[in-house]
mmCIF file of C-alpha atoms in Angstrom:
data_model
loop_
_atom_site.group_PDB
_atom_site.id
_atom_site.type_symbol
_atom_site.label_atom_id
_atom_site.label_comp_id
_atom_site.label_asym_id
_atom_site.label_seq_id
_atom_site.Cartn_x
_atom_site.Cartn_y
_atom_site.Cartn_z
ATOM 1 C CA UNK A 30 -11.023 56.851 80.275
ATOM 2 C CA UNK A 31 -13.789 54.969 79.917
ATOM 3 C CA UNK A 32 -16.113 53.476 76.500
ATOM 4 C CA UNK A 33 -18.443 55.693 77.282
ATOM 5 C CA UNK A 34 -16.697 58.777 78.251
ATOM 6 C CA UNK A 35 -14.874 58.694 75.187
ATOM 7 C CA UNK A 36 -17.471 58.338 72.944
ATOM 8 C CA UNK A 37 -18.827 61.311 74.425
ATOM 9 C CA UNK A 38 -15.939 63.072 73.616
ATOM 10 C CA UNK A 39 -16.025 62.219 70.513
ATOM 11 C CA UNK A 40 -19.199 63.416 70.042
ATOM 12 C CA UNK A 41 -18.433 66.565 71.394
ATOM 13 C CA UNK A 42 -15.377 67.313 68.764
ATOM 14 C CA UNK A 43 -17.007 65.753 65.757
ATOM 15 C CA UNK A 44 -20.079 68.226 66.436
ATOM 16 C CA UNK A 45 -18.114 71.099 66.962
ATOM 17 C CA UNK A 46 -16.040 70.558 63.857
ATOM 18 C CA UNK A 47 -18.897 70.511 62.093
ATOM 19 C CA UNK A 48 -20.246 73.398 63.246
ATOM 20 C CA UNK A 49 -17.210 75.215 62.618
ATOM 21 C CA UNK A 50 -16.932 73.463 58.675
ATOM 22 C CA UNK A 51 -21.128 74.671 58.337
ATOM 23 C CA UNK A 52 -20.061 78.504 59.036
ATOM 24 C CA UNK A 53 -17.335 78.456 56.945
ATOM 25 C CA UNK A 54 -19.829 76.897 54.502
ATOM 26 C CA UNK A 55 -22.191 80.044 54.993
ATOM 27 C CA UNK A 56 -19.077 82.487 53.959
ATOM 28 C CA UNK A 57 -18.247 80.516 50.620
ATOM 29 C CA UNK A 58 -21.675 79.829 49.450
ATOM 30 C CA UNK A 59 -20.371 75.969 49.447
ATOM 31 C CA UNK A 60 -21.789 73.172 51.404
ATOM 32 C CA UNK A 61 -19.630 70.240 49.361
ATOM 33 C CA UNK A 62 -16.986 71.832 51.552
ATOM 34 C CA UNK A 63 -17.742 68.985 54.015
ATOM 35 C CA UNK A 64 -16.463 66.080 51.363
ATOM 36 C CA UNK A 65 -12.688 66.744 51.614
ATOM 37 C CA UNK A 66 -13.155 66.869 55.763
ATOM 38 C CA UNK A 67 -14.643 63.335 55.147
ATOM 39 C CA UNK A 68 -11.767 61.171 55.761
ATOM 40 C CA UNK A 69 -10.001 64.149 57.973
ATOM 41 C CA UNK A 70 -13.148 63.769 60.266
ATOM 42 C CA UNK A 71 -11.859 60.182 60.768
ATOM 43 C CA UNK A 72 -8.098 61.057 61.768
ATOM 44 C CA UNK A 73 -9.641 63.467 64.204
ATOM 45 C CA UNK A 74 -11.952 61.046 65.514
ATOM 46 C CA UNK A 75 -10.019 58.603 65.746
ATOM 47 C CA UNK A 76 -6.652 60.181 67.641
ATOM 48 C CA UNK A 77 -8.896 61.866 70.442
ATOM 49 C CA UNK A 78 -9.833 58.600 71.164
ATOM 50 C CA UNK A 79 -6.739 57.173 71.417
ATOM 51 C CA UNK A 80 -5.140 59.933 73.513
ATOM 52 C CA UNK A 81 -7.907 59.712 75.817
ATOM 53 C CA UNK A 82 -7.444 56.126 75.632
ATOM 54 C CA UNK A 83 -3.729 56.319 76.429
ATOM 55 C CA UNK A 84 -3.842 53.756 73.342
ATOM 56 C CA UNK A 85 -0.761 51.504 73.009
ATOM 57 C CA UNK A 86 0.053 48.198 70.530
ATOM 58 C CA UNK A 87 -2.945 47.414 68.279
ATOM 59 C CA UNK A 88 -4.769 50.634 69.418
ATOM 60 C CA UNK A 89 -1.417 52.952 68.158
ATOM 61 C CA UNK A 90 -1.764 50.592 64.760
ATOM 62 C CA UNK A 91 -5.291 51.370 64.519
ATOM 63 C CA UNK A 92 -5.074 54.970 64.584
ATOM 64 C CA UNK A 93 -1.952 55.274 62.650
ATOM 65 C CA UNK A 94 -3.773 53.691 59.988
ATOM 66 C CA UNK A 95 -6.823 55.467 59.801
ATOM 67 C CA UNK A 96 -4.693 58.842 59.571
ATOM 68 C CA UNK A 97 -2.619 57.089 56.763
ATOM 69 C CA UNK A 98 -6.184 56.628 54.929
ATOM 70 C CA UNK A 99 -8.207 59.676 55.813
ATOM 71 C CA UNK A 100 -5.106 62.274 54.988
ATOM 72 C CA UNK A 101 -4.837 60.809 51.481
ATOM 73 C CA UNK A 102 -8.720 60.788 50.898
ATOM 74 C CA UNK A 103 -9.304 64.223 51.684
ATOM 75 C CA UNK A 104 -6.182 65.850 49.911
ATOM 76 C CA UNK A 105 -7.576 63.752 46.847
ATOM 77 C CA UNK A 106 -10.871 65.198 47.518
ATOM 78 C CA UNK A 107 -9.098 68.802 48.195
ATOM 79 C CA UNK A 108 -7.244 68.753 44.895
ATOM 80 C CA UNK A 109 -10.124 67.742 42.770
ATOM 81 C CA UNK A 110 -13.209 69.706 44.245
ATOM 82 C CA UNK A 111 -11.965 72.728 45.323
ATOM 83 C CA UNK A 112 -12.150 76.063 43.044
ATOM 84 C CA UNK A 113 -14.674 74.382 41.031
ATOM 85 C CA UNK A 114 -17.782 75.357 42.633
ATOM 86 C CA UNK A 115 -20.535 73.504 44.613
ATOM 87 C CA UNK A 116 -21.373 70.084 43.685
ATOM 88 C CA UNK A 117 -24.086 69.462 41.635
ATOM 89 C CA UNK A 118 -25.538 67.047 44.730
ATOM 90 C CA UNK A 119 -25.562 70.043 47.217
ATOM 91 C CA UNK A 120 -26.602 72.460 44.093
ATOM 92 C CA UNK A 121 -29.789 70.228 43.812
ATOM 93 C CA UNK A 122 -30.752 70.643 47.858
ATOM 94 C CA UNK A 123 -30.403 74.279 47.249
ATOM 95 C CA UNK A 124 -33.337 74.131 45.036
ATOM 96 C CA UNK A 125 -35.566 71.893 47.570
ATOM 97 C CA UNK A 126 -35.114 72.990 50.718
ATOM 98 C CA UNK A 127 -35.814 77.273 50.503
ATOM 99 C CA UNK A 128 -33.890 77.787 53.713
ATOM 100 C CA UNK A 129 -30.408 75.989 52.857
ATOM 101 C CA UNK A 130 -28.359 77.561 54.639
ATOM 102 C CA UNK A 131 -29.824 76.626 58.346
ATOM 103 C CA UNK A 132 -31.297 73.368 57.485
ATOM 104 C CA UNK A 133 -27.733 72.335 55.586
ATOM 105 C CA UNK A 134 -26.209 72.208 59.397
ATOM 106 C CA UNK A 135 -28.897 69.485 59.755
ATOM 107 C CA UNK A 136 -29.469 67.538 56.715
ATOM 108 C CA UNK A 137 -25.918 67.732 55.630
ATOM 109 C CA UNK A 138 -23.299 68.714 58.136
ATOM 110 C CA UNK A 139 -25.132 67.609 61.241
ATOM 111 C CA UNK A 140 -26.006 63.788 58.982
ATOM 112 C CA UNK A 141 -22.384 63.478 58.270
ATOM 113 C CA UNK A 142 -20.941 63.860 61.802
ATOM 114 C CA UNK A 143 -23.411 61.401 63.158
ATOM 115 C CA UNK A 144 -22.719 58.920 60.355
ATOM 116 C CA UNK A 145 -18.862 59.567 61.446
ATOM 117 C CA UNK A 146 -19.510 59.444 64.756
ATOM 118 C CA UNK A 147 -21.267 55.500 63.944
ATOM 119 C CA UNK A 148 -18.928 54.088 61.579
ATOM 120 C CA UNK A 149 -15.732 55.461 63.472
ATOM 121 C CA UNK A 150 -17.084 53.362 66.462
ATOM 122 C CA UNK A 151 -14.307 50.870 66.039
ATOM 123 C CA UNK A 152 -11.686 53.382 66.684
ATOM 124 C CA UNK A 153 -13.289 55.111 69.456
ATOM 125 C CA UNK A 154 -13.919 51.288 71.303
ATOM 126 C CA UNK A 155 -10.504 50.312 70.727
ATOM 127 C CA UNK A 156 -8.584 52.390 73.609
ATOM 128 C CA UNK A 157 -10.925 51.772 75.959
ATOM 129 C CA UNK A 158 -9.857 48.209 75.815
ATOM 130 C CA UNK A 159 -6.286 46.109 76.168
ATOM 131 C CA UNK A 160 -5.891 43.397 73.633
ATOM 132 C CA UNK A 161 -3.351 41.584 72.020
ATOM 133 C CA UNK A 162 -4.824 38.973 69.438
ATOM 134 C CA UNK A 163 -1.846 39.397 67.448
ATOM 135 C CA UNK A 164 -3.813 37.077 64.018
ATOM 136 C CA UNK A 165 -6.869 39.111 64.026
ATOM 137 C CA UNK A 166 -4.637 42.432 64.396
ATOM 138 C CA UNK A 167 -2.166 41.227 61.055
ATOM 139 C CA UNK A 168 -5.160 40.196 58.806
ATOM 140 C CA UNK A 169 -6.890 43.374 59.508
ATOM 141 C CA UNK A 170 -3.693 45.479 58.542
ATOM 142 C CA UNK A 171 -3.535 43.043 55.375
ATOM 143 C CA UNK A 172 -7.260 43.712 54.200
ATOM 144 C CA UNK A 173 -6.645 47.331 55.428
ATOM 145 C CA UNK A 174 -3.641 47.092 52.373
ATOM 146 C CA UNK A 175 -5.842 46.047 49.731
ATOM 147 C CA UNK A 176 -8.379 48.560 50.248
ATOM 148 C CA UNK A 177 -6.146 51.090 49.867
ATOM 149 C CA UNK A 178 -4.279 50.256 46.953
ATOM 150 C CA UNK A 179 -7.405 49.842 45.900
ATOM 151 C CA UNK A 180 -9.098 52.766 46.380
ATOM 152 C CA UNK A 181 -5.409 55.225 45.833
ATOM 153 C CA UNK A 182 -4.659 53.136 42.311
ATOM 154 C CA UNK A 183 -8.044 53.424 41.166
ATOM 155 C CA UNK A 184 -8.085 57.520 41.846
ATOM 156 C CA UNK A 185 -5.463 57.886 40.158
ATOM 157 C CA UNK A 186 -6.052 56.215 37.086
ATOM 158 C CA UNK A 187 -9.688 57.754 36.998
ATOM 159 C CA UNK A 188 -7.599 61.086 37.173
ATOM 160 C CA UNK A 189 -5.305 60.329 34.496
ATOM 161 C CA UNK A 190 -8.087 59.444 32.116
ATOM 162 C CA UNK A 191 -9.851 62.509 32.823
ATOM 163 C CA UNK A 192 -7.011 64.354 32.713
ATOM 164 C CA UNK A 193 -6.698 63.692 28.796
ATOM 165 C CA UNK A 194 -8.619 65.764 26.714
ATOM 166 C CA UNK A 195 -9.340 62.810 23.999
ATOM 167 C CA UNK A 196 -11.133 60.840 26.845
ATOM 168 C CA UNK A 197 -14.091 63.617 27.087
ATOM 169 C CA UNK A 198 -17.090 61.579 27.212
ATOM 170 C CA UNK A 199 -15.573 58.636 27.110
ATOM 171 C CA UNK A 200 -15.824 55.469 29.995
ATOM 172 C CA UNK A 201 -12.772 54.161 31.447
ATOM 173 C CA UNK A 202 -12.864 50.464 31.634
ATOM 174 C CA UNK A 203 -9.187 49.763 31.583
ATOM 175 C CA UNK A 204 -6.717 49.087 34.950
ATOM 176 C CA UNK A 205 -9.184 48.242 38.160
ATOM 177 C CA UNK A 206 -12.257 49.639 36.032
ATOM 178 C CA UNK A 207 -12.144 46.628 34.208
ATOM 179 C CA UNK A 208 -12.772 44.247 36.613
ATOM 180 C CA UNK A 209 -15.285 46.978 38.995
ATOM 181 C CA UNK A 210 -17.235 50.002 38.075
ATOM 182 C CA UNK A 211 -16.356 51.855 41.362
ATOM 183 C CA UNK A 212 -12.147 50.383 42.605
ATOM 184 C CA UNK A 213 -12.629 53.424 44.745
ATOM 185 C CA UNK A 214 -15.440 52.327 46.507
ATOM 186 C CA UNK A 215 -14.703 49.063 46.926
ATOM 187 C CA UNK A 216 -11.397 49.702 48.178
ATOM 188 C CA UNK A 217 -12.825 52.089 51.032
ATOM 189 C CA UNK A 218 -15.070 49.485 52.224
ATOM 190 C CA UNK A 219 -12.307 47.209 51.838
ATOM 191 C CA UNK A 220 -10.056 49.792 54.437
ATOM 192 C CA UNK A 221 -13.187 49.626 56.699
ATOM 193 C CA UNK A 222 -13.530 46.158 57.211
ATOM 194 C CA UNK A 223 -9.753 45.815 57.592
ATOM 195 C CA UNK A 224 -9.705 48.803 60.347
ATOM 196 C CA UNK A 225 -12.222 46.572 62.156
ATOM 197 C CA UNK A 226 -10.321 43.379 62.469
ATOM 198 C CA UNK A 227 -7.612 45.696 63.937
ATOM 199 C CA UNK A 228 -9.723 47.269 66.513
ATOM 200 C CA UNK A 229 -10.607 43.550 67.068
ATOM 201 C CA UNK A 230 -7.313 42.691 67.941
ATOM 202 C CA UNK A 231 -7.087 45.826 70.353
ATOM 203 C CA UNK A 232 -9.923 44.648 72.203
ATOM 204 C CA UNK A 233 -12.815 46.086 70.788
ATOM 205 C CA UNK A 234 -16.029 44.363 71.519
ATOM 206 C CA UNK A 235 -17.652 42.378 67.960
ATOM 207 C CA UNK A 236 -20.538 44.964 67.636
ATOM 208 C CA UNK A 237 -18.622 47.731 66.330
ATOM 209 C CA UNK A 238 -19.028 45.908 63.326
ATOM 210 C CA UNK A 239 -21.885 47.677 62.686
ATOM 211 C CA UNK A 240 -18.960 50.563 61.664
ATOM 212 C CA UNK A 241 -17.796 48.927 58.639
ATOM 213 C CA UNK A 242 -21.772 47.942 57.438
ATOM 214 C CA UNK A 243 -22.802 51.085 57.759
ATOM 215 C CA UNK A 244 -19.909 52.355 55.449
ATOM 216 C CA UNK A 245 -20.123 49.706 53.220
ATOM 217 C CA UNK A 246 -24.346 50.127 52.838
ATOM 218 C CA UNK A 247 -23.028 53.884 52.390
ATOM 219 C CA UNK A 248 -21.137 53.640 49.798
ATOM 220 C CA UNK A 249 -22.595 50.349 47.710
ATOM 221 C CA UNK A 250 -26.167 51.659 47.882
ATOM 222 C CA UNK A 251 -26.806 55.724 48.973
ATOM 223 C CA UNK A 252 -24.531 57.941 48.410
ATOM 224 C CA UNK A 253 -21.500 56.098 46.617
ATOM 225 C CA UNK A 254 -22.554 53.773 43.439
ATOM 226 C CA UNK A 255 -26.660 54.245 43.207
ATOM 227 C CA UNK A 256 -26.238 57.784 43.456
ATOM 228 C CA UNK A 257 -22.952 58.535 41.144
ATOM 229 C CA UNK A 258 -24.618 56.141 38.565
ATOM 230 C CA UNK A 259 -27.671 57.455 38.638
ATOM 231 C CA UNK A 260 -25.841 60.459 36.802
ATOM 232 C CA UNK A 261 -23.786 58.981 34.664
ATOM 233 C CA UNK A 262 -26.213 56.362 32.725
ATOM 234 C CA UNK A 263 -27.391 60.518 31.487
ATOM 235 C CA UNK A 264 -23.663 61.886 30.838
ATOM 236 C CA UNK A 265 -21.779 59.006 29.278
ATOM 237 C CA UNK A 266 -22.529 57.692 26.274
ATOM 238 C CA UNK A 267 -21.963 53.653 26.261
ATOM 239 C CA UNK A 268 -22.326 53.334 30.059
ATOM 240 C CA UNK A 269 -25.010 51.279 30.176
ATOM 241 C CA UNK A 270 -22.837 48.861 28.003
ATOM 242 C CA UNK A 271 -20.603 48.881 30.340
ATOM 243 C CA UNK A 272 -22.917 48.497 33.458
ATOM 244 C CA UNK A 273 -24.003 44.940 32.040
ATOM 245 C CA UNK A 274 -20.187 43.632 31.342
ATOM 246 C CA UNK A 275 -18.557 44.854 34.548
ATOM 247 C CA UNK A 276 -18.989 44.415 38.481
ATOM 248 C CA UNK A 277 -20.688 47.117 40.595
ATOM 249 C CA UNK A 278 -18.428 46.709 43.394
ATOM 250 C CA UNK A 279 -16.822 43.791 43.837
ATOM 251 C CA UNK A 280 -13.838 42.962 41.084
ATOM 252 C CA UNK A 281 -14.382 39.901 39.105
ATOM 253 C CA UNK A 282 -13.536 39.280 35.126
ATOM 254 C CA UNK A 283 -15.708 41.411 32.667
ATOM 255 C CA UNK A 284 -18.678 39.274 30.965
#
């Protein structure tokens, strides 16, 4: 199948899904639904593309990957957000927009499958090509590892601290939040980056880089970092201390 072809498909099944995930939204009163689908979305995405692809080598690499990633993001998601209401992000829409419920399928369901649909362009591209460049293919994989010991080590010791009743209120800046205010973050982008280099080495052309920057402009300065710490510099006490002694996003040693 052709690049183009399969992008189309993928268009097609990203929409659909989430126009199916909007109606279900509708039932449960719920649009923050759509978080824990997030890195689901991906896995989706990503293995319709390489069955229409026929995808073999670097390709089969690429998408086992991405499912390895995107499974354990959204049952993280799953366990933590669900059964305790809407998020306070989707809470706040409710209140600006009158009609919610229709224009959520735009502004929040319908934004999220085209973001999707642009960062996943790497693993759509991939099976439409046959490559072998074996160097590029390993040191994606490697920077692909980092990112997500990053980003799983980091969730769970954010969910360990919370977990402990003596840490309400508190800021954790012990483990990975010591040397980075968001390990989480940085490790997805980190995953991102790495999942490029492997499409890379299956032949994907060098633009599909614009996947990884748009999830790494995502995350470092809309809807990841600036928007969580927006919040918090309000909710915990001291966290403007430790704004000015630790990294946004990138680890490095505390000042």
């Amino acid at each position: 199948m052709s690049a183009g072809s399969i992008l189309l498909l993928d268009a097609a099944v990203i929409g659909g899904l989430m126009v199916a995930l909007w109606l279900v939204s509708l039932l449960l009163r719920d649009a923050s639904i759509v978080d824990p689908f997030w890195g689901t979305g991906f896995v989706v995405t990503g293995w319709t593309a390489a069955v229409a692809g026929e995808v073999s080598g670097w390709g089969l690499v690429l998408a086992l990957l991405t499912t390895a990633w995107g499974l354990r993001l959204s049952l993280h998601l799953a366990r933590r957000n669900l059964g305790h209401g809407e998020d306070f992000r989707y809470q706040a829409m409710r209140k600006r927009f009158p009609r919610f419920e229709l224009t959520s399928l735009v502004i929040v369901f319908g934004l999220q499958g085209l973001l999707m649909w642009i960062v996943a362009l790497p693993l759509q591209l991939a099976p439409a090509f046959d490559g072998s460049r074996h160097l590029l293919g390993a040191l994606g994989v490697a920077v692909w590892a980092v990112g997500l010991a990053f980003e799983a080590i980091g969730d769970a010791q954010l969910a360990r601290f919370r977990a402990d009743p003596a840490n309400k209120g508190r800021v954790l800046d012990t483990g990975l939040w010591r040397y980075t205010r968001h390990p989480n973050y940085f490790g997805d982008a980190c995953v991102w980056w790495g999942l490029w280099l492997v499409a890379l080495g299956a032949g994907a052309p060098w633009w599909t880089v614009v996947g990884p920057v748009v999830m790494t402009v995502l995350l470092r300065r809309v809807s990841g970092v600036t928007l969580l710490e927006r919040s918090l510099a309000q909710r915990r006490p001291g966290y403007e201390d430790y704004v000015r002694r630790t990294s946004a996003f990138v680890p490095r040693p505390p000042r």
